[in-house]
Amino acid sequence: MSAPLRRLAAALAPLLLVAGCATGPSLETQGKVTAPPGDSKHLVIGSAGFTESDLLATMYALLLRDAGYTTEILSVANRELYEPALESGQIDVVPEYAATFADWLGAKTHGADAEPVGSPDLGATMKGLRALARPRGLVVLDPGRAVDQNAFAVARSYAAEHRLRTLSDLGAAGLGVRLAAGDECVQRPYCEPGLKKVYGIDITGVDPKGVGTTQSKKAVQNGQAQMVLTTSTDATLADFSLVLLADDKKLQNADYIVPVVNRARAGSQKVAAALGALNPVLTTKDLAAMNQQVDSWRRLPEDVARDYLKDKGLLT
């Protein structure tokens, strides 16, 4: 076993214990986090283990290292493990998605049937997210420009034929649309019901081939379906001659990328400034291009992230 894998195995063992324990401030002290924000010199950056999360964690680590910190990246498979570790200080920083994380914390705090906190309104989503994070000793830093949310794509030829650029265009065209997506799409408000209600799109059926899967994209490519549910940073759409239609009426929630930090260990202005340098630079398109370099071109996330930051003048 390599040294990095040994370190990962050693780090994961206590995380598994953390998941079953109370973490963060006690219930009696939640909402009363009064200690000054910390500024630990060694910071652990958490990644959820998929390409985009690896890239973001690597960029965070490089920016913090350039600001004078020592850093390491810890890959943890799911939010159920890494969020408690973030509260406890075993992980100091993670890249998150605003609306999704808001709803996750809302359910953790108020139960599975809690009202959704995330919405298409970024300001309202961030306000709700920060209110949920604060009592847990977490600080949600400012979002940047990049967003990874549900998105819908059609064949490039289909878009050209019907002059489609937005989902509103598709609704106005009055075309019958078979949608390749997950089977839950028939009930989810952001999917079939929302497409019908918000955009007036005539969804004639849902082909349950999964969200953004190769099978779903091929179904649109060969005409078995007219549209596919994927994500806004999907790196492979061009491989199938597909293009995204803009969500011009903002059906989807505001899943902007935000760094979340443990306040006691990484709540300083220095950390916020180092990570905030990425906000005006990183776009959804940039992130999709980096995903493609890793997934399709087989480049290492470390190399892709470093090259990007140097190209944007963010690394000295």
PDB file of C-alpha atoms in Angstrom:
ATOM      1  CA  MET A   1       0.000   0.000   0.000  1.00  0.00           C
ATOM      2  CA  SER A   2       1.380   3.421  -0.962  1.00  0.00           C
ATOM      3  CA  ALA A   3       2.069   6.115   1.633  1.00  0.00           C
ATOM      4  CA  PRO A   4      -0.918   8.273   0.533  1.00  0.00           C
ATOM      5  CA  LEU A   5      -3.243   5.278   0.767  1.00  0.00           C
ATOM      6  CA  ARG A   6      -1.886   4.397   4.209  1.00  0.00           C
ATOM      7  CA  ARG A   7      -2.578   7.941   5.354  1.00  0.00           C
ATOM      8  CA  LEU A   8      -6.066   7.768   3.858  1.00  0.00           C
ATOM      9  CA  ALA A   9      -6.834   4.443   5.565  1.00  0.00           C
ATOM     10  CA  ALA A  10      -5.589   5.764   8.887  1.00  0.00           C
ATOM     11  CA  ALA A  11      -7.647   8.918   8.537  1.00  0.00           C
ATOM     12  CA  LEU A  12     -10.825   7.104   7.534  1.00  0.00           C
ATOM     13  CA  ALA A  13     -10.879   4.868  10.606  1.00  0.00           C
ATOM     14  CA  PRO A  14     -11.734   7.659  13.055  1.00  0.00           C
ATOM     15  CA  LEU A  15     -14.150   9.172  10.547  1.00  0.00           C
ATOM     16  CA  LEU A  16     -16.247   6.028  10.676  1.00  0.00           C
ATOM     17  CA  LEU A  17     -16.457   6.461  14.431  1.00  0.00           C
ATOM     18  CA  VAL A  18     -17.326  10.119  14.068  1.00  0.00           C
ATOM     19  CA  ALA A  19     -20.344   9.295  11.916  1.00  0.00           C
ATOM     20  CA  GLY A  20     -21.970   7.472  14.804  1.00  0.00           C
ATOM     21  CA  CYS A  21     -21.188  10.076  17.477  1.00  0.00           C
ATOM     22  CA  ALA A  22     -22.492  13.475  18.415  1.00  0.00           C
ATOM     23  CA  THR A  23     -20.390  16.117  16.691  1.00  0.00           C
ATOM     24  CA  GLY A  24     -19.975  19.867  16.686  1.00  0.00           C
ATOM     25  CA  PRO A  25     -21.386  22.047  19.475  1.00  0.00           C
ATOM     26  CA  SER A  26     -23.707  20.290  21.910  1.00  0.00           C
ATOM     27  CA  LEU A  27     -27.434  20.850  21.609  1.00  0.00           C
ATOM     28  CA  GLU A  28     -27.253  23.070  24.692  1.00  0.00           C
ATOM     29  CA  THR A  29     -24.717  25.389  23.084  1.00  0.00           C
ATOM     30  CA  GLN A  30     -25.889  25.390  19.479  1.00  0.00           C
ATOM     31  CA  GLY A  31     -26.391  28.968  18.345  1.00  0.00           C
ATOM     32  CA  LYS A  32     -23.856  30.208  20.925  1.00  0.00           C
ATOM     33  CA  VAL A  33     -20.567  29.681  19.095  1.00  0.00           C
ATOM     34  CA  THR A  34     -18.574  32.507  20.646  1.00  0.00           C
ATOM     35  CA  ALA A  35     -14.924  31.401  20.450  1.00  0.00           C
ATOM     36  CA  PRO A  36     -12.801  33.430  18.007  1.00  0.00           C
ATOM     37  CA  PRO A  37     -12.377  31.888  14.553  1.00  0.00           C
ATOM     38  CA  GLY A  38      -9.325  29.668  14.300  1.00  0.00           C
ATOM     39  CA  ASP A  39      -6.380  29.786  11.930  1.00  0.00           C
ATOM     40  CA  SER A  40      -4.668  26.385  12.047  1.00  0.00           C
ATOM     41  CA  LYS A  41      -1.486  26.192  10.047  1.00  0.00           C
ATOM     42  CA  HIS A  42      -2.190  22.676   8.751  1.00  0.00           C
ATOM     43  CA  LEU A  43      -5.527  22.208   6.996  1.00  0.00           C
ATOM     44  CA  VAL A  44      -7.256  19.042   5.795  1.00  0.00           C
ATOM     45  CA  ILE A  45      -9.340  19.527   2.652  1.00  0.00           C
ATOM     46  CA  GLY A  46     -12.195  17.061   2.173  1.00  0.00           C
ATOM     47  CA  SER A  47     -13.240  15.632  -1.186  1.00  0.00           C
ATOM     48  CA  ALA A  48     -16.332  13.536  -1.894  1.00  0.00           C
ATOM     49  CA  GLY A  49     -14.283  11.356  -4.239  1.00  0.00           C
ATOM     50  CA  PHE A  50     -15.783  12.208  -7.636  1.00  0.00           C
ATOM     51  CA  THR A  51     -13.927  14.134 -10.329  1.00  0.00           C
ATOM     52  CA  GLU A  52     -15.387  17.579  -9.733  1.00  0.00           C
ATOM     53  CA  SER A  53     -14.992  17.362  -5.970  1.00  0.00           C
ATOM     54  CA  ASP A  54     -11.389  16.186  -6.390  1.00  0.00           C
ATOM     55  CA  LEU A  55     -10.647  19.155  -8.645  1.00  0.00           C
ATOM     56  CA  LEU A  56     -12.191  21.673  -6.279  1.00  0.00           C
ATOM     57  CA  ALA A  57     -10.466  20.195  -3.238  1.00  0.00           C
ATOM     58  CA  THR A  58      -7.154  20.282  -5.078  1.00  0.00           C
ATOM     59  CA  MET A  59      -7.612  23.932  -6.069  1.00  0.00           C
ATOM     60  CA  TYR A  60      -8.493  24.793  -2.466  1.00  0.00           C
ATOM     61  CA  ALA A  61      -5.388  22.966  -1.225  1.00  0.00           C
ATOM     62  CA  LEU A  62      -3.126  24.731  -3.726  1.00  0.00           C
ATOM     63  CA  LEU A  63      -4.534  28.177  -2.956  1.00  0.00           C
ATOM     64  CA  LEU A  64      -4.193  27.637   0.783  1.00  0.00           C
ATOM     65  CA  ARG A  65      -0.661  26.290   0.357  1.00  0.00           C
ATOM     66  CA  ASP A  66       0.222  29.395  -1.636  1.00  0.00           C
ATOM     67  CA  ALA A  67      -1.155  31.467   1.248  1.00  0.00           C
ATOM     68  CA  GLY A  68       1.259  29.813   3.683  1.00  0.00           C
ATOM     69  CA  TYR A  69      -0.646  26.805   5.007  1.00  0.00           C
ATOM     70  CA  THR A  70       0.345  23.162   4.801  1.00  0.00           C
ATOM     71  CA  THR A  71      -2.466  21.093   3.358  1.00  0.00           C
ATOM     72  CA  GLU A  72      -3.545  17.547   2.672  1.00  0.00           C
ATOM     73  CA  ILE A  73      -6.569  16.150   0.848  1.00  0.00           C
ATOM     74  CA  LEU A  74      -8.769  13.459   2.359  1.00  0.00           C
ATOM     75  CA  SER A  75     -11.238  11.653   0.090  1.00  0.00           C
ATOM     76  CA  VAL A  76     -14.405  10.518   1.877  1.00  0.00           C
ATOM     77  CA  ALA A  77     -17.144   8.723  -0.008  1.00  0.00           C
ATOM     78  CA  ASN A  78     -20.254  10.566   1.142  1.00  0.00           C
ATOM     79  CA  ARG A  79     -21.688  13.531   2.989  1.00  0.00           C
ATOM     80  CA  GLU A  80     -22.884  11.316   5.842  1.00  0.00           C
ATOM     81  CA  LEU A  81     -19.220  10.808   6.746  1.00  0.00           C
ATOM     82  CA  TYR A  82     -17.466  14.014   5.779  1.00  0.00           C
ATOM     83  CA  GLU A  83     -19.959  16.496   7.233  1.00  0.00           C
ATOM     84  CA  PRO A  84     -19.669  15.175  10.818  1.00  0.00           C
ATOM     85  CA  ALA A  85     -15.894  15.091  10.346  1.00  0.00           C
ATOM     86  CA  LEU A  86     -16.059  18.733   9.267  1.00  0.00           C
ATOM     87  CA  GLU A  87     -18.016  19.623  12.407  1.00  0.00           C
ATOM     88  CA  SER A  88     -15.533  17.787  14.632  1.00  0.00           C
ATOM     89  CA  GLY A  89     -12.466  19.381  13.021  1.00  0.00           C
ATOM     90  CA  GLN A  90     -11.034  16.217  11.473  1.00  0.00           C
ATOM     91  CA  ILE A  91     -11.686  17.908   8.140  1.00  0.00           C
ATOM     92  CA  ASP A  92     -11.238  21.677   7.928  1.00  0.00           C
ATOM     93  CA  VAL A  93     -12.549  22.660   4.495  1.00  0.00           C
ATOM     94  CA  VAL A  94     -14.867  21.075   1.914  1.00  0.00           C
ATOM     95  CA  PRO A  95     -16.292  22.233  -1.427  1.00  0.00           C
ATOM     96  CA  GLU A  96     -20.079  22.075  -1.278  1.00  0.00           C
ATOM     97  CA  TYR A  97     -23.178  22.911  -3.311  1.00  0.00           C
ATOM     98  CA  ALA A  98     -25.308  25.616  -1.709  1.00  0.00           C
ATOM     99  CA  ALA A  99     -28.880  24.397  -2.200  1.00  0.00           C
ATOM    100  CA  THR A 100     -28.108  20.703  -1.782  1.00  0.00           C
ATOM    101  CA  PHE A 101     -26.099  21.268   1.387  1.00  0.00           C
ATOM    102  CA  ALA A 102     -28.782  23.586   2.774  1.00  0.00           C
ATOM    103  CA  ASP A 103     -31.440  20.908   2.317  1.00  0.00           C
ATOM    104  CA  TRP A 104     -29.140  18.258   3.783  1.00  0.00           C
ATOM    105  CA  LEU A 105     -28.463  20.308   6.918  1.00  0.00           C
ATOM    106  CA  GLY A 106     -32.139  21.175   7.129  1.00  0.00           C
ATOM    107  CA  ALA A 107     -33.093  17.505   7.154  1.00  0.00           C
ATOM    108  CA  LYS A 108     -30.347  16.705   9.664  1.00  0.00           C
ATOM    109  CA  THR A 109     -31.546  19.481  11.965  1.00  0.00           C
ATOM    110  CA  HIS A 110     -35.311  19.248  11.588  1.00  0.00           C
ATOM    111  CA  GLY A 111     -35.925  15.736  10.270  1.00  0.00           C
ATOM    112  CA  ALA A 112     -36.394  14.097   6.890  1.00  0.00           C
ATOM    113  CA  ASP A 113     -39.744  15.817   6.321  1.00  0.00           C
ATOM    114  CA  ALA A 114     -38.358  19.323   6.858  1.00  0.00           C
ATOM    115  CA  GLU A 115     -39.326  22.017   4.374  1.00  0.00           C
ATOM    116  CA  PRO A 116     -36.645  22.525   1.694  1.00  0.00           C
ATOM    117  CA  VAL A 117     -34.188  25.332   2.421  1.00  0.00           C
ATOM    118  CA  GLY A 118     -32.598  25.449  -1.026  1.00  0.00           C
ATOM    119  CA  SER A 119     -34.351  27.326  -3.810  1.00  0.00           C
ATOM    120  CA  PRO A 120     -33.523  29.000  -7.147  1.00  0.00           C
ATOM    121  CA  ASP A 121     -32.931  32.209  -5.146  1.00  0.00           C
ATOM    122  CA  LEU A 122     -29.216  32.219  -4.262  1.00  0.00           C
ATOM    123  CA  GLY A 123     -29.572  34.936  -1.608  1.00  0.00           C
ATOM    124  CA  ALA A 124     -32.374  33.117   0.217  1.00  0.00           C
ATOM    125  CA  THR A 125     -30.545  29.803  -0.088  1.00  0.00           C
ATOM    126  CA  MET A 126     -27.326  31.227   1.367  1.00  0.00           C
ATOM    127  CA  LYS A 127     -29.196  32.910   4.229  1.00  0.00           C
ATOM    128  CA  GLY A 128     -30.895  29.636   5.148  1.00  0.00           C
ATOM    129  CA  LEU A 129     -27.716  27.610   4.735  1.00  0.00           C
ATOM    130  CA  ARG A 130     -25.644  29.905   6.945  1.00  0.00           C
ATOM    131  CA  ALA A 131     -28.315  29.872   9.645  1.00  0.00           C
ATOM    132  CA  LEU A 132     -28.176  26.078   9.716  1.00  0.00           C
ATOM    133  CA  ALA A 133     -24.383  25.888   9.546  1.00  0.00           C
ATOM    134  CA  ARG A 134     -23.550  28.460  12.236  1.00  0.00           C
ATOM    135  CA  PRO A 135     -24.769  26.492  15.286  1.00  0.00           C
ATOM    136  CA  ARG A 136     -22.701  23.534  14.098  1.00  0.00           C
ATOM    137  CA  GLY A 137     -19.501  25.528  14.169  1.00  0.00           C
ATOM    138  CA  LEU A 138     -19.361  25.816  10.379  1.00  0.00           C
ATOM    139  CA  VAL A 139     -18.830  28.882   8.218  1.00  0.00           C
ATOM    140  CA  VAL A 140     -20.148  28.987   4.660  1.00  0.00           C
ATOM    141  CA  LEU A 141     -17.927  31.264   2.596  1.00  0.00           C
ATOM    142  CA  ASP A 142     -19.152  33.314  -0.347  1.00  0.00           C
ATOM    143  CA  PRO A 143     -20.256  31.498  -3.505  1.00  0.00           C
ATOM    144  CA  GLY A 144     -18.470  32.077  -6.773  1.00  0.00           C
ATOM    145  CA  ARG A 145     -19.728  32.042 -10.348  1.00  0.00           C
ATOM    146  CA  ALA A 146     -19.653  28.280 -10.908  1.00  0.00           C
ATOM    147  CA  VAL A 147     -22.811  26.263 -10.415  1.00  0.00           C
ATOM    148  CA  ASP A 148     -23.443  22.547 -10.815  1.00  0.00           C
ATOM    149  CA  GLN A 149     -27.158  21.957 -11.034  1.00  0.00           C
ATOM    150  CA  ASN A 150     -29.569  19.815 -12.972  1.00  0.00           C
ATOM    151  CA  ALA A 151     -29.646  20.767 -16.629  1.00  0.00           C
ATOM    152  CA  PHE A 152     -31.321  19.631 -19.832  1.00  0.00           C
ATOM    153  CA  ALA A 153     -29.653  18.932 -23.159  1.00  0.00           C
ATOM    154  CA  VAL A 154     -30.876  18.194 -26.676  1.00  0.00           C
ATOM    155  CA  ALA A 155     -29.163  17.111 -29.875  1.00  0.00           C
ATOM    156  CA  ARG A 156     -27.280  19.944 -31.554  1.00  0.00           C
ATOM    157  CA  SER A 157     -29.117  19.255 -34.828  1.00  0.00           C
ATOM    158  CA  TYR A 158     -32.486  19.300 -33.040  1.00  0.00           C
ATOM    159  CA  ALA A 159     -31.672  22.648 -31.434  1.00  0.00           C
ATOM    160  CA  ALA A 160     -30.614  24.107 -34.781  1.00  0.00           C
ATOM    161  CA  GLU A 161     -33.681  22.776 -36.612  1.00  0.00           C
ATOM    162  CA  HIS A 162     -36.130  24.276 -34.107  1.00  0.00           C
ATOM    163  CA  ARG A 163     -34.036  27.340 -33.152  1.00  0.00           C
ATOM    164  CA  LEU A 164     -33.773  26.360 -29.520  1.00  0.00           C
ATOM    165  CA  ARG A 165     -31.494  28.116 -27.044  1.00  0.00           C
ATOM    166  CA  THR A 166     -33.587  28.015 -23.885  1.00  0.00           C
ATOM    167  CA  LEU A 167     -36.171  25.799 -22.232  1.00  0.00           C
ATOM    168  CA  SER A 168     -38.681  28.570 -22.903  1.00  0.00           C
ATOM    169  CA  ASP A 169     -37.944  28.192 -26.623  1.00  0.00           C
ATOM    170  CA  LEU A 170     -38.729  24.492 -26.371  1.00  0.00           C
ATOM    171  CA  GLY A 171     -42.007  25.141 -24.585  1.00  0.00           C
ATOM    172  CA  ALA A 172     -43.029  27.761 -27.132  1.00  0.00           C
ATOM    173  CA  ALA A 173     -42.230  25.385 -30.005  1.00  0.00           C
ATOM    174  CA  GLY A 174     -45.027  23.034 -28.889  1.00  0.00           C
ATOM    175  CA  LEU A 175     -42.977  19.925 -29.616  1.00  0.00           C
ATOM    176  CA  GLY A 176     -43.676  16.569 -28.010  1.00  0.00           C
ATOM    177  CA  VAL A 177     -40.603  15.669 -25.972  1.00  0.00           C
ATOM    178  CA  ARG A 178     -39.567  12.286 -24.654  1.00  0.00           C
ATOM    179  CA  LEU A 179     -37.146  12.812 -21.772  1.00  0.00           C
ATOM    180  CA  ALA A 180     -34.267  10.493 -20.862  1.00  0.00           C
ATOM    181  CA  ALA A 181     -33.789  10.772 -17.096  1.00  0.00           C
ATOM    182  CA  GLY A 182     -34.033   8.911 -13.802  1.00  0.00           C
ATOM    183  CA  ASP A 183     -37.336   7.257 -12.987  1.00  0.00           C
ATOM    184  CA  GLU A 184     -37.870   9.757 -10.138  1.00  0.00           C
ATOM    185  CA  CYS A 185     -38.199  12.523 -12.747  1.00  0.00           C
ATOM    186  CA  VAL A 186     -41.949  11.952 -13.056  1.00  0.00           C
ATOM    187  CA  GLN A 187     -42.413  13.236  -9.482  1.00  0.00           C
ATOM    188  CA  ARG A 188     -39.550  15.648  -8.813  1.00  0.00           C
ATOM    189  CA  PRO A 189     -40.637  19.312  -9.081  1.00  0.00           C
ATOM    190  CA  TYR A 190     -37.447  20.289 -10.962  1.00  0.00           C
ATOM    191  CA  CYS A 191     -38.053  17.622 -13.606  1.00  0.00           C
ATOM    192  CA  GLU A 192     -41.204  16.580 -15.520  1.00  0.00           C
ATOM    193  CA  PRO A 193     -43.725  18.524 -13.357  1.00  0.00           C
ATOM    194  CA  GLY A 194     -41.576  21.670 -13.422  1.00  0.00           C
ATOM    195  CA  LEU A 195     -40.874  21.462 -17.144  1.00  0.00           C
ATOM    196  CA  LYS A 196     -44.609  21.283 -17.769  1.00  0.00           C
ATOM    197  CA  LYS A 197     -45.665  23.938 -15.239  1.00  0.00           C
ATOM    198  CA  VAL A 198     -42.875  26.494 -15.616  1.00  0.00           C
ATOM    199  CA  TYR A 199     -42.030  26.100 -19.291  1.00  0.00           C
ATOM    200  CA  GLY A 200     -45.141  24.512 -20.814  1.00  0.00           C
ATOM    201  CA  ILE A 201     -43.070  21.725 -22.366  1.00  0.00           C
ATOM    202  CA  ASP A 202     -45.099  18.785 -23.653  1.00  0.00           C
ATOM    203  CA  ILE A 203     -43.348  15.833 -21.964  1.00  0.00           C
ATOM    204  CA  THR A 204     -44.785  12.769 -23.677  1.00  0.00           C
ATOM    205  CA  GLY A 205     -42.895  10.291 -21.494  1.00  0.00           C
ATOM    206  CA  VAL A 206     -39.841   9.675 -19.345  1.00  0.00           C
ATOM    207  CA  ASP A 207     -37.328   7.090 -20.501  1.00  0.00           C
ATOM    208  CA  PRO A 208     -35.741   5.862 -17.212  1.00  0.00           C
ATOM    209  CA  LYS A 209     -32.142   5.539 -18.374  1.00  0.00           C
ATOM    210  CA  GLY A 210     -30.597   7.578 -15.544  1.00  0.00           C
ATOM    211  CA  VAL A 211     -29.322  11.114 -15.007  1.00  0.00           C
ATOM    212  CA  GLY A 212     -26.571  12.011 -17.465  1.00  0.00           C
ATOM    213  CA  THR A 213     -25.690   8.404 -18.196  1.00  0.00           C
ATOM    214  CA  THR A 214     -24.129   7.282 -21.465  1.00  0.00           C
ATOM    215  CA  GLN A 215     -27.310   5.337 -22.200  1.00  0.00           C
ATOM    216  CA  SER A 216     -29.444   8.453 -21.732  1.00  0.00           C
ATOM    217  CA  LYS A 217     -27.228  10.583 -23.944  1.00  0.00           C
ATOM    218  CA  LYS A 218     -27.153   7.960 -26.672  1.00  0.00           C
ATOM    219  CA  ALA A 219     -30.954   7.823 -26.592  1.00  0.00           C
ATOM    220  CA  VAL A 220     -31.054  11.547 -27.449  1.00  0.00           C
ATOM    221  CA  GLN A 221     -28.225  11.249 -29.937  1.00  0.00           C
ATOM    222  CA  ASN A 222     -30.051   8.566 -31.933  1.00  0.00           C
ATOM    223  CA  GLY A 223     -33.501  10.131 -31.632  1.00  0.00           C
ATOM    224  CA  GLN A 224     -35.133   7.683 -29.229  1.00  0.00           C
ATOM    225  CA  ALA A 225     -35.578  10.640 -26.867  1.00  0.00           C
ATOM    226  CA  GLN A 226     -35.458  14.378 -27.543  1.00  0.00           C
ATOM    227  CA  MET A 227     -33.954  15.630 -24.269  1.00  0.00           C
ATOM    228  CA  VAL A 228     -31.760  14.327 -21.443  1.00  0.00           C
ATOM    229  CA  LEU A 229     -31.515  15.324 -17.794  1.00  0.00           C
ATOM    230  CA  THR A 230     -27.856  15.850 -16.904  1.00  0.00           C
ATOM    231  CA  THR A 231     -25.822  18.465 -14.975  1.00  0.00           C
ATOM    232  CA  SER A 232     -24.523  21.898 -15.891  1.00  0.00           C
ATOM    233  CA  THR A 233     -20.870  20.777 -15.664  1.00  0.00           C
ATOM    234  CA  ASP A 234     -21.294  17.616 -17.743  1.00  0.00           C
ATOM    235  CA  ALA A 235     -17.984  17.254 -19.571  1.00  0.00           C
ATOM    236  CA  THR A 236     -19.100  14.818 -22.273  1.00  0.00           C
ATOM    237  CA  LEU A 237     -22.041  16.502 -24.010  1.00  0.00           C
ATOM    238  CA  ALA A 238     -19.984  17.395 -27.084  1.00  0.00           C
ATOM    239  CA  ASP A 239     -18.999  13.728 -27.471  1.00  0.00           C
ATOM    240  CA  PHE A 240     -22.675  12.977 -28.164  1.00  0.00           C
ATOM    241  CA  SER A 241     -23.325  16.173 -30.189  1.00  0.00           C
ATOM    242  CA  LEU A 242     -25.580  17.515 -27.440  1.00  0.00           C
ATOM    243  CA  VAL A 243     -26.069  21.091 -26.210  1.00  0.00           C
ATOM    244  CA  LEU A 244     -27.618  22.478 -23.042  1.00  0.00           C
ATOM    245  CA  LEU A 245     -30.785  24.561 -23.119  1.00  0.00           C
ATOM    246  CA  ALA A 246     -30.642  27.520 -20.727  1.00  0.00           C
ATOM    247  CA  ASP A 247     -32.848  27.363 -17.635  1.00  0.00           C
ATOM    248  CA  ASP A 248     -33.982  30.931 -18.307  1.00  0.00           C
ATOM    249  CA  LYS A 249     -36.855  30.893 -15.782  1.00  0.00           C
ATOM    250  CA  LYS A 250     -34.659  29.384 -13.051  1.00  0.00           C
ATOM    251  CA  LEU A 251     -36.488  26.147 -12.394  1.00  0.00           C
ATOM    252  CA  GLN A 252     -33.402  24.585 -10.798  1.00  0.00           C
ATOM    253  CA  ASN A 253     -32.123  25.281  -7.303  1.00  0.00           C
ATOM    254  CA  ALA A 254     -29.097  27.528  -6.704  1.00  0.00           C
ATOM    255  CA  ASP A 255     -26.412  24.860  -6.390  1.00  0.00           C
ATOM    256  CA  TYR A 256     -23.534  27.306  -6.562  1.00  0.00           C
ATOM    257  CA  ILE A 257     -20.207  26.004  -5.349  1.00  0.00           C
ATOM    258  CA  VAL A 258     -19.294  27.248  -1.869  1.00  0.00           C
ATOM    259  CA  PRO A 259     -16.396  26.439   0.449  1.00  0.00           C
ATOM    260  CA  VAL A 260     -17.519  25.355   3.923  1.00  0.00           C
ATOM    261  CA  VAL A 261     -15.000  25.555   6.769  1.00  0.00           C
ATOM    262  CA  ASN A 262     -14.730  24.502  10.388  1.00  0.00           C
ATOM    263  CA  ARG A 263     -14.852  27.856  12.204  1.00  0.00           C
ATOM    264  CA  ALA A 264     -12.614  26.846  15.089  1.00  0.00           C
ATOM    265  CA  ARG A 265      -9.824  25.678  12.789  1.00  0.00           C
ATOM    266  CA  ALA A 266     -10.223  27.543   9.500  1.00  0.00           C
ATOM    267  CA  GLY A 267     -12.551  30.459  10.142  1.00  0.00           C
ATOM    268  CA  SER A 268      -9.967  33.192   9.663  1.00  0.00           C
ATOM    269  CA  GLN A 269     -10.118  36.003   7.133  1.00  0.00           C
ATOM    270  CA  LYS A 270      -6.859  34.707   5.694  1.00  0.00           C
ATOM    271  CA  VAL A 271      -8.491  31.400   4.734  1.00  0.00           C
ATOM    272  CA  ALA A 272     -11.554  33.203   3.360  1.00  0.00           C
ATOM    273  CA  ALA A 273      -9.363  35.505   1.260  1.00  0.00           C
ATOM    274  CA  ALA A 274      -7.280  32.631  -0.136  1.00  0.00           C
ATOM    275  CA  LEU A 275     -10.335  30.638  -1.198  1.00  0.00           C
ATOM    276  CA  GLY A 276     -12.288  33.713  -2.248  1.00  0.00           C
ATOM    277  CA  ALA A 277      -9.701  34.456  -4.941  1.00  0.00           C
ATOM    278  CA  LEU A 278     -11.329  31.693  -6.975  1.00  0.00           C
ATOM    279  CA  ASN A 279     -14.816  33.227  -6.869  1.00  0.00           C
ATOM    280  CA  PRO A 280     -14.580  35.818  -9.675  1.00  0.00           C
ATOM    281  CA  VAL A 281     -12.555  33.470 -11.874  1.00  0.00           C
ATOM    282  CA  LEU A 282     -14.005  29.949 -11.884  1.00  0.00           C
ATOM    283  CA  THR A 283     -17.048  29.568 -14.154  1.00  0.00           C
ATOM    284  CA  THR A 284     -19.374  26.659 -14.818  1.00  0.00           C
ATOM    285  CA  LYS A 285     -17.830  26.341 -18.278  1.00  0.00           C
ATOM    286  CA  ASP A 286     -14.316  26.234 -16.800  1.00  0.00           C
ATOM    287  CA  LEU A 287     -15.317  23.510 -14.373  1.00  0.00           C
ATOM    288  CA  ALA A 288     -16.900  21.437 -17.132  1.00  0.00           C
ATOM    289  CA  ALA A 289     -13.717  21.765 -19.201  1.00  0.00           C
ATOM    290  CA  MET A 290     -11.588  20.600 -16.277  1.00  0.00           C
ATOM    291  CA  ASN A 291     -13.918  17.661 -15.651  1.00  0.00           C
ATOM    292  CA  GLN A 292     -13.439  16.711 -19.290  1.00  0.00           C
ATOM    293  CA  GLN A 293      -9.657  16.799 -19.006  1.00  0.00           C
ATOM    294  CA  VAL A 294      -9.800  14.347 -16.112  1.00  0.00           C
ATOM    295  CA  ASP A 295     -12.625  12.090 -17.296  1.00  0.00           C
ATOM    296  CA  SER A 296     -11.986  12.004 -21.038  1.00  0.00           C
ATOM    297  CA  TRP A 297      -8.323  12.900 -21.394  1.00  0.00           C
ATOM    298  CA  ARG A 298      -7.226  10.964 -18.276  1.00  0.00           C
ATOM    299  CA  ARG A 299      -5.190  13.814 -16.822  1.00  0.00           C
ATOM    300  CA  LEU A 300      -4.553  13.905 -13.072  1.00  0.00           C
ATOM    301  CA  PRO A 301      -6.758  16.308 -11.075  1.00  0.00           C
ATOM    302  CA  GLU A 302      -3.610  17.795  -9.478  1.00  0.00           C
ATOM    303  CA  ASP A 303      -2.130  18.686 -12.873  1.00  0.00           C
ATOM    304  CA  VAL A 304      -5.392  20.077 -14.235  1.00  0.00           C
ATOM    305  CA  ALA A 305      -6.056  22.175 -11.133  1.00  0.00           C
ATOM    306  CA  ARG A 306      -2.510  23.550 -10.954  1.00  0.00           C
ATOM    307  CA  ASP A 307      -2.440  24.456 -14.644  1.00  0.00           C
ATOM    308  CA  TYR A 308      -5.784  26.227 -14.346  1.00  0.00           C
ATOM    309  CA  LEU A 309      -4.764  28.299 -11.331  1.00  0.00           C
ATOM    310  CA  LYS A 310      -1.463  29.267 -12.930  1.00  0.00           C
ATOM    311  CA  ASP A 311      -3.206  30.183 -16.177  1.00  0.00           C
ATOM    312  CA  LYS A 312      -5.561  32.480 -14.225  1.00  0.00           C
ATOM    313  CA  GLY A 313      -2.711  34.068 -12.299  1.00  0.00           C
ATOM    314  CA  LEU A 314      -3.864  32.690  -8.936  1.00  0.00           C
ATOM    315  CA  LEU A 315      -0.670  30.793  -8.126  1.00  0.00           C
ATOM    316  CA  THR A 316       2.660  32.501  -7.638  1.00  0.00           C
TER     317      THR A 316
END
